[in-house]
Amino acid sequence: MTHKIRFIPSNHTFTLDGKETLLEAALQSGYSPNYGCHSGNCGECKVKLLNGSIDKTKHHDYALLEQEKLNGEFLLCAYTAQSDLEIEVNEAIDAEDLPIQSIRVKLKNLKAIDDNISVLSLQTPRTHTLRFLAGQYINLSCDDNNEVSIKIYIASCPCDDRNLQLHLRNDKEIQGKKLTECLSDMLHIQIEGPFGESNAYEPDTQTAFFICHEHGFGPVKSLIEHTLSIDDQALMYLFRFANSNETQYLHNQCRAWTDAFDNFIYQANSMESYQEIVQQIIVAAKDKKEPIFYLAGNEHFLKQVKKDLNAEQKNWVINSILVK
Ligand code: FES
């Protein structure tokens, strides 16, 4: 049975099927209500029921006061819906709504997927996941003593706050040693974050243009996955650029989005055709009501794309993510 859930005051709306908890359903739908442990201990996910009926599906040790229960307060991580619901919820909308978290995570996998890029997969403890918004980064310790750290954008969706994916350049060095070599011996890694802007937009009304160069695809992937997890999205374009004609990494992932979503348009390009492609982007954006741009890549790339877009329209909203 499907129920419609509405968060107040944000008016964020999503559906819940079956017996998943309201917290699980909200995260999978791309929203970020306050929470901590996932397991009924911290009380961070306490909310207030305004309309509808709920069903307890998980035990919780956190004890609500009698007065709180009478007020309709309950824990999002322990209940599911029995009807359509309206719930008063504190949500993270902007980056400053989220605490900086320090977590010891497990290194699940580190794999070179081509000559230039490796994908690092990390897993947090079940009861201490990382709350973040799409387009943010973490600091990752590169040694067992946590003395050397590096800033890396998260390349996965905030809807899976336990399994984090990061894209690393294979030639990146830390203190004279390849970053991938430093990490390959480590079983656990300390991370801190999230940092950076949230880069949120209104996916149901605005047309997004994601334009990225090489591993600038990392934060863009997180933004796209987040947008795809929300129920209604307007048109989305992804233009990827690489220096050579080689196949872009995770190209098949982008092709899969194109196959699965009618509103997703993807094009992989070499920098040699940059001028031609940027003109295509401008033509596509000019007839959209509220186009919004997300650029990600190195300094030179960001400067060039911004200059070309600004030359056409000064008032287009352009977000830049510098990825080194
Ligand atoms: S997230 Fe900790 S009690 Fe629900």
Tab-separated table of C-alpha atoms and ligand atoms in Angstrom:
chain	number	residue	atom	x	y	z
A	1	MET	CA	0.000	0.000	0.000
A	2	THR	CA	1.336	3.411	-0.959
A	3	HIS	CA	0.961	6.454	1.290
A	4	LYS	CA	1.678	10.087	0.546
A	5	ILE	CA	3.850	11.859	3.109
A	6	ARG	CA	4.127	15.622	3.392
A	7	PHE	CA	6.762	17.383	5.500
A	8	ILE	CA	5.764	20.717	7.045
A	9	PRO	CA	6.888	23.508	6.742
A	10	SER	CA	8.985	22.617	3.651
A	11	ASN	CA	6.030	21.018	1.833
A	12	HIS	CA	8.388	18.275	0.620
A	13	THR	CA	6.209	15.381	-0.501
A	14	PHE	CA	7.086	11.747	-1.205
A	15	THR	CA	5.499	8.326	-1.206
A	16	LEU	CA	6.126	5.397	1.096
A	17	ASP	CA	5.552	1.781	0.010
A	18	GLY	CA	5.398	-1.174	2.345
A	19	LYS	CA	7.003	-1.251	5.744
A	20	GLU	CA	10.108	0.917	5.348
A	21	THR	CA	10.554	3.527	8.062
A	22	LEU	CA	9.633	7.134	7.416
A	23	LEU	CA	13.319	8.043	7.779
A	24	GLU	CA	14.385	5.503	5.136
A	25	ALA	CA	11.660	6.646	2.741
A	26	ALA	CA	12.525	10.339	3.192
A	27	LEU	CA	16.261	9.760	2.567
A	28	GLN	CA	15.584	7.612	-0.505
A	29	SER	CA	13.333	10.374	-1.819
A	30	GLY	CA	16.168	12.889	-1.651
A	31	TYR	CA	15.191	14.741	1.556
A	32	SER	CA	17.278	15.337	4.633
A	33	PRO	CA	15.271	15.325	7.875
A	34	ASN	CA	17.299	15.637	11.079
A	35	TYR	CA	18.550	12.287	12.321
A	36	GLY	CA	21.564	10.725	14.001
A	37	CYS	CA	21.884	7.024	14.785
A	38	HIS	CA	19.240	5.418	12.497
A	39	SER	CA	18.503	3.042	15.369
A	40	GLY	CA	16.271	4.651	17.970
A	41	ASN	CA	18.980	5.767	20.390
A	42	CYS	CA	19.754	9.438	19.888
A	43	GLY	CA	16.343	11.107	19.570
A	44	GLU	CA	17.624	13.384	16.782
A	45	CYS	CA	14.857	12.274	14.413
A	46	LYS	CA	12.035	13.318	16.757
A	47	VAL	CA	9.146	14.864	14.769
A	48	LYS	CA	5.492	15.767	15.336
A	49	LEU	CA	2.544	14.051	13.670
A	50	LEU	CA	0.013	16.614	12.414
A	51	ASN	CA	-2.337	14.356	10.444
A	52	GLY	CA	-2.750	10.637	9.752
A	53	SER	CA	-1.795	7.469	11.604
A	54	ILE	CA	1.561	5.722	12.041
A	55	ASP	CA	2.742	2.230	12.934
A	56	LYS	CA	5.795	1.321	15.033
A	57	THR	CA	8.047	-1.086	13.108
A	58	LYS	CA	11.305	-0.863	15.072
A	59	HIS	CA	12.169	-0.915	18.748
A	60	HIS	CA	13.716	2.284	20.137
A	61	ASP	CA	15.638	2.796	23.371
A	62	TYR	CA	15.224	6.564	23.277
A	63	ALA	CA	12.423	7.399	25.733
A	64	LEU	CA	9.907	10.038	24.768
A	65	LEU	CA	8.327	12.037	27.616
A	66	GLU	CA	4.608	11.472	28.236
A	67	GLN	CA	3.940	15.081	27.247
A	68	GLU	CA	5.834	14.589	23.965
A	69	LYS	CA	3.739	11.515	23.177
A	70	LEU	CA	0.554	13.445	23.918
A	71	ASN	CA	1.807	16.152	21.525
A	72	GLY	CA	2.031	13.554	18.746
A	73	GLU	CA	5.837	13.393	18.785
A	74	PHE	CA	7.557	10.219	17.567
A	75	LEU	CA	10.824	8.962	16.037
A	76	LEU	CA	11.055	8.913	12.231
A	77	CYS	CA	13.523	5.999	12.330
A	78	ALA	CA	11.128	3.696	14.206
A	79	TYR	CA	7.773	4.229	12.496
A	80	THR	CA	6.111	3.723	9.126
A	81	ALA	CA	2.873	5.164	7.721
A	82	GLN	CA	-0.570	3.614	8.094
A	83	SER	CA	-2.249	6.377	6.073
A	84	ASP	CA	-1.293	9.559	4.241
A	85	LEU	CA	0.597	11.770	6.691
A	86	GLU	CA	1.499	15.356	7.461
A	87	ILE	CA	4.483	15.652	9.772
A	88	GLU	CA	6.248	18.662	11.256
A	89	VAL	CA	9.947	18.052	10.601
A	90	ASN	CA	13.230	19.912	10.944
A	91	GLU	CA	15.161	19.393	7.711
A	92	ALA	CA	18.595	20.306	6.427
A	93	ILE	CA	17.998	22.613	3.472
A	94	ASP	CA	21.336	24.438	3.368
A	95	ALA	CA	24.867	23.345	4.120
A	96	GLU	CA	24.898	25.268	7.424
A	97	ASP	CA	21.969	23.124	8.679
A	98	LEU	CA	24.283	20.105	8.866
A	99	PRO	CA	26.819	19.405	11.635
A	100	ILE	CA	30.468	18.672	10.781
A	101	GLN	CA	30.886	14.968	11.471
A	102	SER	CA	34.026	12.981	12.111
A	103	ILE	CA	33.685	9.288	11.287
A	104	ARG	CA	36.022	6.298	11.054
A	105	VAL	CA	34.933	4.472	7.918
A	106	LYS	CA	35.842	1.157	6.337
A	107	LEU	CA	37.700	1.119	3.035
A	108	LYS	CA	35.561	-1.285	1.016
A	109	ASN	CA	37.205	-0.976	-2.364
A	110	LEU	CA	39.782	1.054	-4.271
A	111	LYS	CA	39.823	0.335	-7.970
A	112	ALA	CA	41.462	2.009	-10.962
A	113	ILE	CA	38.713	2.187	-13.577
A	114	ASP	CA	40.965	3.615	-16.277
A	115	ASP	CA	44.456	5.095	-16.634
A	116	ASN	CA	43.396	8.374	-15.020
A	117	ILE	CA	40.765	7.677	-12.376
A	118	SER	CA	40.235	5.353	-9.400
A	119	VAL	CA	36.979	4.884	-7.553
A	120	LEU	CA	37.203	4.684	-3.758
A	121	SER	CA	34.258	3.074	-1.939
A	122	LEU	CA	33.882	3.732	1.785
A	123	GLN	CA	31.356	2.408	4.261
A	124	THR	CA	30.366	4.106	7.506
A	125	PRO	CA	29.263	2.197	10.623
A	126	ARG	CA	25.538	1.382	10.453
A	127	THR	CA	24.764	3.637	13.418
A	128	HIS	CA	27.014	6.548	12.405
A	129	THR	CA	26.340	7.463	8.795
A	130	LEU	CA	27.392	10.702	7.096
A	131	ARG	CA	24.708	13.339	6.651
A	132	PHE	CA	25.556	15.472	3.622
A	133	LEU	CA	23.970	17.288	0.725
A	134	ALA	CA	24.699	16.674	-2.943
A	135	GLY	CA	27.682	18.654	-4.197
A	136	GLN	CA	29.581	18.702	-0.869
A	137	TYR	CA	33.061	17.394	-0.022
A	138	ILE	CA	34.854	15.707	2.859
A	139	ASN	CA	38.387	15.774	4.218
A	140	LEU	CA	39.905	12.332	4.066
A	141	SER	CA	42.887	11.312	6.179
A	142	CYS	CA	45.602	9.684	4.120
A	143	ASP	CA	47.623	8.179	6.955
A	144	ASP	CA	46.952	6.130	10.060
A	145	ASN	CA	47.836	9.044	12.359
A	146	ASN	CA	45.328	11.439	10.721
A	147	GLU	CA	48.069	14.008	10.151
A	148	VAL	CA	47.674	14.363	6.395
A	149	SER	CA	44.306	14.947	4.802
A	150	ILE	CA	42.926	15.738	1.389
A	151	LYS	CA	39.707	17.419	0.221
A	152	ILE	CA	37.576	15.189	-2.046
A	153	TYR	CA	34.065	15.679	-3.398
A	154	ILE	CA	31.545	12.940	-2.665
A	155	ALA	CA	30.407	11.268	-5.886
A	156	SER	CA	27.420	9.343	-4.505
A	157	CYS	CA	23.875	10.241	-3.523
A	158	PRO	CA	23.030	11.560	-0.035
A	159	CYS	CA	20.138	9.071	-0.137
A	160	ASP	CA	22.733	6.363	0.608
A	161	ASP	CA	24.474	7.930	3.586
A	162	ARG	CA	26.339	4.729	4.481
A	163	ASN	CA	28.080	3.861	1.218
A	164	LEU	CA	30.197	6.736	-0.033
A	165	GLN	CA	31.899	6.887	-3.412
A	166	LEU	CA	34.831	9.184	-4.239
A	167	HIS	CA	36.710	9.682	-7.518
A	168	LEU	CA	40.487	10.069	-7.269
A	169	ARG	CA	43.014	11.025	-9.914
A	170	ASN	CA	45.589	8.254	-10.248
A	171	ASP	CA	48.441	10.764	-10.554
A	172	LYS	CA	47.473	12.708	-7.401
A	173	GLU	CA	50.388	12.783	-4.953
A	174	ILE	CA	50.494	13.378	-1.220
A	175	GLN	CA	53.906	14.151	0.270
A	176	GLY	CA	55.669	12.646	-2.719
A	177	LYS	CA	53.654	9.412	-2.737
A	178	LYS	CA	50.735	8.452	-4.968
A	179	LEU	CA	47.452	8.989	-3.093
A	180	THR	CA	46.092	5.633	-4.290
A	181	GLU	CA	49.195	3.894	-2.894
A	182	CYS	CA	48.820	5.674	0.462
A	183	LEU	CA	45.219	4.502	0.727
A	184	SER	CA	45.609	0.988	-0.614
A	185	ASP	CA	47.190	-0.282	2.639
A	186	MET	CA	44.542	1.203	4.904
A	187	LEU	CA	41.594	-0.795	6.245
A	188	HIS	CA	39.928	2.160	7.942
A	189	ILE	CA	40.012	5.858	7.134
A	190	GLN	CA	39.042	8.891	9.159
A	191	ILE	CA	36.763	11.329	7.332
A	192	GLU	CA	35.465	14.736	8.355
A	193	GLY	CA	32.687	16.737	6.781
A	194	PRO	CA	30.588	17.641	4.994
A	195	PHE	CA	31.965	20.945	3.723
A	196	GLY	CA	31.049	23.247	0.862
A	197	GLU	CA	27.858	24.618	-0.619
A	198	SER	CA	24.770	22.479	-1.031
A	199	ASN	CA	24.172	23.673	-4.627
A	200	ALA	CA	20.484	22.820	-4.333
A	201	TYR	CA	17.930	23.894	-6.940
A	202	GLU	CA	14.246	23.338	-7.667
A	203	PRO	CA	14.429	20.196	-9.820
A	204	ASP	CA	10.715	20.161	-10.563
A	205	THR	CA	10.699	23.573	-12.260
A	206	GLN	CA	14.254	24.425	-13.330
A	207	THR	CA	16.187	22.929	-16.251
A	208	ALA	CA	19.647	21.940	-15.038
A	209	PHE	CA	22.765	21.943	-17.214
A	210	PHE	CA	25.584	19.904	-15.676
A	211	ILE	CA	28.837	20.667	-17.484
A	212	CYS	CA	31.962	18.938	-16.234
A	213	HIS	CA	35.539	18.225	-17.155
A	214	GLU	CA	37.197	14.864	-16.371
A	215	HIS	CA	36.863	13.971	-12.653
A	216	GLY	CA	34.662	17.041	-12.110
A	217	PHE	CA	32.104	14.347	-12.885
A	218	GLY	CA	32.375	13.263	-9.175
A	219	PRO	CA	30.263	16.022	-7.547
A	220	VAL	CA	28.058	16.206	-10.656
A	221	LYS	CA	27.246	12.505	-10.277
A	222	SER	CA	26.151	13.141	-6.677
A	223	LEU	CA	23.934	16.052	-7.782
A	224	ILE	CA	22.368	14.022	-10.596
A	225	GLU	CA	21.736	10.954	-8.428
A	226	HIS	CA	20.145	13.184	-5.803
A	227	THR	CA	17.925	14.868	-8.407
A	228	LEU	CA	16.873	11.526	-9.878
A	229	SER	CA	15.825	10.323	-6.411
A	230	ILE	CA	13.229	13.109	-6.183
A	231	ASP	CA	9.775	12.317	-7.572
A	232	ASP	CA	9.372	15.074	-10.199
A	233	GLN	CA	12.208	16.529	-12.225
A	234	ALA	CA	12.276	18.895	-15.178
A	235	LEU	CA	14.766	18.399	-18.020
A	236	MET	CA	18.416	17.673	-17.135
A	237	TYR	CA	21.404	17.928	-19.453
A	238	LEU	CA	24.815	16.416	-18.781
A	239	PHE	CA	27.732	17.543	-20.960
A	240	ARG	CA	31.012	15.836	-20.100
A	241	PHE	CA	34.368	16.914	-21.485
A	242	ALA	CA	37.679	15.070	-21.558
A	243	ASN	CA	41.041	16.141	-22.914
A	244	SER	CA	41.271	13.214	-25.280
A	245	ASN	CA	38.881	11.125	-27.354
A	246	GLU	CA	39.129	8.245	-24.895
A	247	THR	CA	35.883	6.892	-23.448
A	248	GLN	CA	34.897	8.875	-20.373
A	249	TYR	CA	34.979	6.939	-17.130
A	250	LEU	CA	31.593	5.602	-15.941
A	251	HIS	CA	30.255	6.366	-19.408
A	252	ASN	CA	27.890	3.375	-19.133
A	253	GLN	CA	26.382	4.814	-15.962
A	254	CYS	CA	25.492	8.003	-17.876
A	255	ARG	CA	24.080	5.947	-20.752
A	256	ALA	CA	21.950	4.007	-18.267
A	257	TRP	CA	20.436	7.272	-16.952
A	258	THR	CA	19.606	8.264	-20.524
A	259	ASP	CA	17.880	4.916	-21.097
A	260	ALA	CA	15.958	5.036	-17.818
A	261	PHE	CA	14.826	8.676	-17.735
A	262	ASP	CA	13.080	10.487	-20.601
A	263	ASN	CA	14.072	13.858	-19.170
A	264	PHE	CA	17.824	13.126	-19.059
A	265	ILE	CA	20.061	14.107	-21.984
A	266	TYR	CA	23.733	13.114	-22.031
A	267	GLN	CA	26.589	13.983	-24.322
A	268	ALA	CA	30.267	12.994	-23.973
A	269	ASN	CA	32.735	15.287	-25.722
A	270	SER	CA	36.394	15.893	-26.265
A	271	MET	CA	37.771	19.360	-25.431
A	272	GLU	CA	38.651	19.647	-29.126
A	273	SER	CA	34.962	20.216	-29.888
A	274	TYR	CA	34.467	22.594	-26.927
A	275	GLN	CA	33.503	25.709	-28.942
A	276	GLU	CA	30.892	23.859	-30.971
A	277	ILE	CA	29.371	22.150	-27.906
A	278	VAL	CA	29.211	25.283	-25.790
A	279	GLN	CA	27.203	26.940	-28.580
A	280	GLN	CA	24.808	23.955	-28.513
A	281	ILE	CA	24.449	24.396	-24.737
A	282	ILE	CA	23.671	28.091	-25.150
A	283	VAL	CA	21.029	27.392	-27.817
A	284	ALA	CA	19.397	24.740	-25.590
A	285	ALA	CA	19.435	27.032	-22.523
A	286	LYS	CA	18.076	30.122	-24.267
A	287	ASP	CA	14.547	28.790	-24.652
A	288	LYS	CA	14.309	27.430	-21.080
A	289	LYS	CA	12.485	29.481	-18.454
A	290	GLU	CA	14.883	29.200	-15.529
A	291	PRO	CA	18.027	27.378	-16.642
A	292	ILE	CA	20.551	26.673	-13.909
A	293	PHE	CA	24.169	25.680	-14.580
A	294	TYR	CA	26.513	23.474	-12.587
A	295	LEU	CA	30.119	23.579	-13.744
A	296	ALA	CA	32.731	21.239	-12.253
A	297	GLY	CA	36.368	20.857	-13.174
A	298	ASN	CA	39.713	22.618	-12.953
A	299	GLU	CA	40.180	26.380	-12.688
A	300	HIS	CA	40.857	26.904	-16.385
A	301	PHE	CA	37.750	24.956	-17.439
A	302	LEU	CA	35.456	26.780	-15.001
A	303	LYS	CA	36.766	30.177	-16.114
A	304	GLN	CA	36.296	29.398	-19.799
A	305	VAL	CA	32.742	28.022	-19.530
A	306	LYS	CA	31.644	30.842	-17.230
A	307	LYS	CA	33.043	33.431	-19.616
A	308	ASP	CA	31.249	31.885	-22.599
A	309	LEU	CA	27.907	31.597	-20.784
A	310	ASN	CA	28.150	35.116	-19.346
A	311	ALA	CA	28.907	36.492	-22.792
A	312	GLU	CA	25.474	35.229	-23.849
A	313	GLN	CA	23.413	35.995	-20.717
A	314	LYS	CA	24.646	37.884	-17.685
A	315	ASN	CA	21.776	36.780	-15.431
A	316	TRP	CA	22.005	32.996	-15.814
A	317	VAL	CA	22.569	31.253	-12.458
A	318	ILE	CA	25.952	29.533	-12.641
A	319	ASN	CA	27.347	27.339	-9.821
A	320	SER	CA	31.027	26.448	-10.034
A	321	ILE	CA	32.679	23.517	-8.282
A	322	LEU	CA	36.477	23.586	-8.387
A	323	VAL	CA	37.837	20.034	-8.474
A	324	LYS	CA	41.620	19.656	-8.334
B	1	FES	S1	17.996	8.669	14.237
B	1	FES	FE1	18.598	8.383	16.310
B	1	FES	S2	16.671	7.977	17.275
B	1	FES	FE2	16.144	8.121	15.192
